Every structure is written in structure tokens, then in C-alpha cells.
C-alpha positions as a Markdown table, in Angstrom:
| # | Residue | x | y | z |
|---|---|---|---|---|
| 1 | Asp | -16.9 | 31.9 | 20.1 |
| 2 | Glu | -13.6 | 33.9 | 19.6 |
| 3 | Glu | -12.3 | 32.7 | 22.9 |
| 4 | Ile | -13.0 | 29.1 | 21.9 |
| 5 | Arg | -15.7 | 28.5 | 24.4 |
| 6 | Ala | -18.7 | 26.2 | 23.7 |
| 7 | Ile | -21.8 | 28.4 | 23.5 |
| 8 | Gln | -24.2 | 25.9 | 21.9 |
| 9 | Leu | -23.9 | 22.1 | 21.8 |
| 10 | Ser | -26.0 | 19.1 | 20.6 |
| 11 | Lys | -27.1 | 16.1 | 22.7 |
| 12 | Asn | -24.5 | 14.1 | 20.9 |
| 13 | Tyr | -21.9 | 16.0 | 22.7 |
| 14 | Glu | -23.3 | 14.9 | 26.0 |
| 15 | Gln | -23.1 | 11.3 | 24.8 |
| 16 | Met | -19.6 | 11.6 | 23.4 |
| 17 | Leu | -18.1 | 13.2 | 26.6 |
| 18 | Gly | -20.4 | 11.4 | 29.1 |
| 19 | Arg | -21.2 | 14.6 | 30.9 |
| 20 | Pro | -24.5 | 16.7 | 31.3 |
| 21 | Met | -24.9 | 19.8 | 29.1 |
| 22 | Ser | -24.8 | 22.1 | 32.2 |
| 23 | Glu | -21.2 | 21.1 | 32.7 |
| 24 | Leu | -20.2 | 21.7 | 29.0 |
| 25 | Leu | -21.6 | 25.0 | 28.0 |
| 26 | Gly | -19.3 | 28.0 | 28.4 |
| 27 | Lys | -16.3 | 25.8 | 28.8 |
| 28 | Thr | -13.1 | 26.0 | 26.8 |
| 29 | Met | -11.5 | 23.0 | 25.0 |
| 30 | Asp | -9.0 | 22.8 | 27.8 |
| 31 | Asp | -11.9 | 22.2 | 30.2 |
| 32 | Leu | -13.5 | 19.5 | 28.0 |
| 33 | Phe | -10.7 | 17.5 | 26.5 |
| 34 | Pro | -7.3 | 16.0 | 27.4 |
| 35 | Ser | -4.5 | 18.5 | 27.1 |
| 36 | Glu | -2.8 | 17.4 | 23.9 |
| 37 | Leu | -6.1 | 17.0 | 22.1 |
| 38 | Ala | -7.4 | 20.3 | 23.5 |
| 39 | Lys | -4.2 | 22.1 | 22.3 |
| 40 | Ser | -4.7 | 20.7 | 18.7 |
| 41 | Met | -8.4 | 21.6 | 18.7 |
| 42 | Ile | -7.7 | 25.2 | 19.9 |
| 43 | Glu | -5.1 | 25.6 | 17.1 |
| 44 | Asp | -7.6 | 24.4 | 14.5 |
| 45 | Asp | -10.3 | 26.6 | 15.9 |
| 46 | Lys | -8.2 | 29.7 | 15.9 |
| 47 | Lys | -7.1 | 29.0 | 12.3 |
| 48 | Ile | -10.7 | 28.9 | 11.2 |
| 49 | Leu | -11.5 | 32.2 | 12.9 |
| 50 | Arg | -8.3 | 33.7 | 11.5 |
| 51 | Glu | -8.6 | 32.5 | 7.9 |
| 52 | Gly | -12.4 | 31.9 | 7.6 |
| 53 | Lys | -12.0 | 28.5 | 5.9 |
| 54 | Met | -13.5 | 25.1 | 6.6 |
| 55 | Ile | -11.2 | 22.3 | 7.8 |
| 56 | Glu | -11.6 | 18.5 | 8.3 |
| 57 | Val | -9.7 | 16.6 | 10.9 |
| 58 | Glu | -9.5 | 13.2 | 12.5 |
| 59 | Glu | -9.4 | 13.0 | 16.2 |
| 60 | Glu | -9.1 | 10.2 | 18.8 |
| 61 | Leu | -10.8 | 10.3 | 22.2 |
| 62 | Asp | -11.2 | 7.4 | 24.7 |
| 63 | Gly | -10.2 | 4.8 | 22.2 |
| 64 | Lys | -12.6 | 6.1 | 19.5 |
| 65 | Ile | -11.8 | 7.8 | 16.3 |
| 66 | Tyr | -13.9 | 10.8 | 15.1 |
| 67 | Asn | -14.0 | 12.7 | 11.8 |
| 68 | Thr | -14.8 | 16.4 | 12.5 |
| 69 | Ile | -15.7 | 19.1 | 10.0 |
| 70 | Lys | -15.4 | 22.7 | 11.3 |
| 71 | Phe | -16.4 | 25.8 | 9.5 |
| 72 | Pro | -16.7 | 29.6 | 10.2 |
| 73 | Ile | -20.0 | 31.5 | 10.8 |
| 74 | Lys | -19.5 | 34.9 | 9.4 |
| 75 | Arg | -21.0 | 38.2 | 10.4 |
| 76 | Asp | -20.6 | 41.2 | 8.0 |
| 77 | Gly | -18.2 | 39.1 | 6.0 |
| 78 | Phe | -15.9 | 38.3 | 9.0 |
| 79 | Pro | -15.7 | 35.0 | 10.9 |
| 80 | Met | -17.3 | 35.6 | 14.3 |
| 81 | Trp | -18.0 | 32.1 | 15.5 |
| 82 | Leu | -17.2 | 28.6 | 14.4 |
| 83 | Ala | -19.4 | 25.5 | 14.2 |
| 84 | Gly | -18.8 | 21.9 | 13.4 |
| 85 | Phe | -20.1 | 18.3 | 13.5 |
| 86 | Thr | -18.4 | 15.1 | 14.5 |
| 87 | Ile | -18.9 | 11.6 | 13.2 |
| 88 | Asp | -17.8 | 8.4 | 14.9 |
| 89 | Ile | -15.7 | 6.5 | 12.3 |
| 90 | Thr | -14.2 | 4.0 | 14.7 |
| 91 | Arg | -15.9 | 1.0 | 13.0 |
| 92 | Gln | -14.8 | 2.2 | 9.6 |
| 93 | Lys | -11.2 | 2.7 | 10.7 |
| 94 | Thr | -11.1 | -0.7 | 12.4 |
| 95 | Ala | -12.4 | -2.4 | 9.3 |
| 96 | Glu | -9.8 | -0.6 | 7.2 |
| 97 | Arg | -7.0 | -1.7 | 9.5 |
| 98 | Leu | -8.2 | -5.3 | 9.5 |
| 99 | Leu | -8.5 | -5.2 | 5.7 |
| 100 | Ser | -5.0 | -3.8 | 5.3 |
| 101 | Gln | -3.7 | -6.4 | 7.7 |
| 102 | Ala | -5.4 | -9.2 | 5.7 |
| 103 | Leu | -4.0 | -7.8 | 2.5 |
| 104 | Asp | -0.5 | -7.7 | 3.9 |
| 105 | Glu | -0.8 | -11.3 | 5.0 |
| 106 | Lys | -2.1 | -12.4 | 1.6 |
| 107 | Lys | 0.8 | -10.6 | -0.1 |
| 108 | Ala | 3.3 | -12.3 | 2.2 |
| 109 | Leu | 1.7 | -15.7 | 1.5 |
| 110 | Leu | 1.8 | -15.1 | -2.3 |
| 111 | Arg | 5.5 | -14.0 | -2.2 |
| 112 | Glu | 6.3 | -17.1 | -0.2 |
| 113 | Leu | 4.6 | -19.3 | -2.8 |
| 114 | Gln | 6.4 | -17.6 | -5.6 |
| 115 | His | 9.7 | -18.1 | -3.8 |
| 116 | Arg | 9.0 | -21.8 | -3.2 |
| 117 | Ile | 7.9 | -22.3 | -6.9 |
| 118 | Lys | 11.1 | -20.6 | -8.1 |
| 119 | Asn | 13.2 | -22.8 | -5.9 |
| 120 | Ser | 11.4 | -25.9 | -7.1 |
| 121 | Leu | 12.0 | -24.9 | -10.7 |
| 122 | Asn | 15.7 | -24.3 | -10.0 |
| 123 | Leu | 15.9 | -27.7 | -8.4 |
| 124 | Ile | 14.4 | -29.3 | -11.5 |
| 125 | Thr | 16.9 | -27.5 | -13.8 |
| 126 | Gly | 19.7 | -28.7 | -11.5 |
| 127 | Ile | 18.6 | -32.3 | -11.9 |
| 128 | Leu | 18.3 | -31.9 | -15.7 |
| 129 | Gly | 21.8 | -30.4 | -15.7 |
| 130 | Leu | 23.1 | -33.4 | -13.8 |
| 131 | Glu | 21.4 | -35.8 | -16.2 |
| 132 | Asn | 22.7 | -33.9 | -19.2 |
| 133 | Ser | 26.3 | -34.2 | -18.0 |
| 134 | Gln | 25.9 | -38.0 | -17.9 |
| 135 | Val | 24.4 | -38.3 | -21.4 |
| 136 | Ser | 26.6 | -38.6 | -24.5 |
| 137 | Asp | 23.9 | -38.8 | -27.2 |
| 138 | Leu | 23.7 | -35.3 | -28.8 |
| 139 | Ser | 20.0 | -35.6 | -29.6 |
| 140 | Val | 19.1 | -36.4 | -26.0 |
| 141 | Lys | 21.3 | -33.5 | -24.9 |
| 142 | Asn | 19.4 | -31.2 | -27.2 |
| 143 | Val | 16.1 | -32.4 | -25.8 |
| 144 | Leu | 17.3 | -31.9 | -22.2 |
| 145 | Asn | 18.6 | -28.4 | -23.1 |
| 146 | Gly | 15.3 | -27.5 | -24.6 |
| 147 | Ile | 13.4 | -28.6 | -21.5 |
| 148 | Asn | 15.9 | -26.9 | -19.2 |
| 149 | Ser | 15.5 | -23.7 | -21.2 |
| 150 | Arg | 11.7 | -23.7 | -20.8 |
| 151 | Ile | 11.9 | -24.3 | -17.1 |
| 152 | Leu | 14.5 | -21.5 | -16.7 |
| 153 | Ser | 12.1 | -19.2 | -18.6 |
| 154 | Leu | 9.4 | -20.0 | -16.1 |
| 155 | Ala | 11.8 | -19.4 | -13.2 |
| 156 | Asp | 12.7 | -16.1 | -14.7 |
| 157 | Leu | 9.1 | -15.2 | -15.0 |
| 158 | Tyr | 8.5 | -15.9 | -11.3 |
| 159 | Thr | 11.6 | -13.8 | -10.5 |
| 160 | Cys | 10.2 | -10.9 | -12.4 |
| 161 | Leu | 6.8 | -11.3 | -10.7 |
| 162 | Tyr | 8.4 | -11.5 | -7.3 |
| 163 | Gln | 10.3 | -8.3 | -8.0 |
| 164 | Thr | 7.2 | -6.3 | -8.9 |
| 165 | Asp | 4.6 | -5.0 | -6.4 |
| 166 | Ser | 1.9 | -6.5 | -8.6 |
| 167 | Phe | 0.8 | -10.2 | -8.5 |
| 168 | Lys | -1.0 | -10.0 | -11.8 |
| 169 | Glu | 1.6 | -8.3 | -14.1 |
| 170 | Val | 5.3 | -8.6 | -15.0 |
| 171 | Arg | 7.7 | -6.2 | -16.5 |
| 172 | Leu | 8.0 | -7.7 | -20.0 |
| 173 | Asn | 11.3 | -5.9 | -20.8 |
| 174 | Glu | 13.0 | -7.3 | -17.7 |
| 175 | Tyr | 11.5 | -10.8 | -18.4 |
| 176 | Phe | 13.0 | -10.7 | -21.9 |
| 177 | Arg | 16.4 | -9.7 | -20.5 |
| 178 | Gln | 16.5 | -12.6 | -18.1 |
| 179 | Val | 15.2 | -15.1 | -20.7 |
| 180 | Ile | 17.9 | -14.1 | -23.2 |
| 181 | Phe | 20.6 | -14.5 | -20.6 |
| 182 | Ser | 19.2 | -17.9 | -19.7 |
| 183 | Ile | 19.3 | -19.0 | -23.3 |
| 184 | Lys | 22.8 | -17.8 | -23.7 |
| 185 | Lys | 23.9 | -19.6 | -20.6 |
| 186 | Thr | 22.1 | -22.9 | -21.6 |
| 187 | Phe | 23.0 | -23.1 | -25.3 |
| 188 | Leu | 26.2 | -21.2 | -25.8 |
| 189 | Asp | 29.7 | -22.4 | -24.9 |
| 190 | Lys | 31.5 | -20.2 | -22.4 |
| 191 | Asn | 34.4 | -19.9 | -24.8 |
| 192 | Gln | 32.1 | -18.4 | -27.5 |
| 193 | Lys | 32.5 | -14.7 | -27.5 |
| 194 | Ile | 29.0 | -13.5 | -28.4 |
| 195 | Glu | 27.8 | -10.1 | -27.3 |
| 196 | Ile | 24.1 | -9.5 | -27.0 |
| 197 | Glu | 22.7 | -5.9 | -27.4 |
| 198 | Met | 19.2 | -5.2 | -26.2 |
| 199 | Glu | 16.9 | -2.2 | -26.6 |
| 200 | Leu | 13.8 | -2.8 | -24.6 |
| 201 | Glu | 11.1 | -0.4 | -23.6 |
| 202 | Glu | 9.4 | -0.8 | -20.3 |
| 203 | Met | 6.1 | -2.6 | -20.6 |
| 204 | Met | 3.8 | -4.5 | -18.2 |
| 205 | Leu | 2.1 | -7.7 | -19.3 |
| 206 | Glu | -0.5 | -9.9 | -17.5 |
| 207 | Phe | 1.0 | -12.9 | -16.0 |
| 208 | Asn | -1.2 | -15.4 | -17.8 |
| 209 | Leu | -0.2 | -13.9 | -21.2 |
| 210 | Ala | 3.5 | -14.0 | -20.2 |
| 211 | Thr | 3.3 | -17.8 | -19.6 |
| 212 | Thr | 1.9 | -18.6 | -23.0 |
């Protein structure tokens, strides 16, 4: 009612609070619930009676989570009472939490794999660079540079993938930027003054397509 007293309750209320109906009817929220929860519930109830609008809230009691929908009952166009029903969503919330935790763990594992792959590719390019420095044959150097460039491209791809929140797509514009700088670093002499201008629009591309 307007004094936020329980004037009619279902049997489910008895089960939820673990008390007989005779101890619940006519009681205020302060009588039935812990102080902080009761305070929140009273504020919601008064708002419903004041504004005449339905609300939906999540509430926790004794380790369980409930979804409660409250709505006004009007008389002559004015809200005189409020009613509502409560659904136990504890299992749903627990499942959501476990799913979110599993997803976070999977993301962490994938990021660690990406990091390790990128480090392995960098190690290979380092070995190729060492071999290149010990070779005098120009044709062999060109072959090693070509292999090194391809590996650097893959490393750049994993860098772009690591920097995005997605594990299926890469920012193609950023990938192009890194590949171009890798090519410049691999094939151009440091003394060559060549400036590269790029105009790249932001675009996402599936990882499998980016590797082809």
C-alpha cells in the first residue's frame, strides 16, 4: 500500500524469506529485509507510487540473485497500490559469470599464443639476418631478403591481430603500414633518402584472408 506494507503475498514469498505468511502480512520492507536492501526497495516502491511507472530491478538476498518487476495498480487513474513478481535468476547469473570467466581465460591464452608466435618469427628473422651478413653472393642475399620480408609480414600481421580486440579480424590499413615499413627496412639502404606517403582508410579484414 502507500505506506509500503505487504497486504497480499504469494506462497513463494514464504519460501523466499523462510517465514510463515502470518509473520509477513502487514509488515513494512524494513521488517522483512536487511536494512540496505529494504532502503533500496522502499525508494523503488515510492517511485512507482509517485510516478505510476513499472520498473525492473535486480536484488540479492541470502546469496541468491532475484529479478523483480514492480508495477502500479491504479484507481481512478492514480496509483494506489503496487504489485510485483520476483524470479530467482541465481543459476543464470552464475552461468553468465562462469562463461565470462572462461572467455577471459581463452582470450588470455590466445594472446599468449600470438605473443609467442610473434617472438618465434622475430627469432627466425634474426637468424636469417645473421646468415645474410655472412653471405657474399648477391643472389643468395636476395633470396634471404625475400624470405625475411615474408616472415616480417607475418610478424606484422600477428602484431596487428594482437593490438585489436578481435581474434578473427585485423585492421588492414595498419597492417599495410607495418608491412611497408618492414619492406623499407629490409630492402632499402639506410643512406637512401626515400619518403613514403600513405593514404589508408580504416578497414577490417578476416585473418585468413590477410595471410593469403
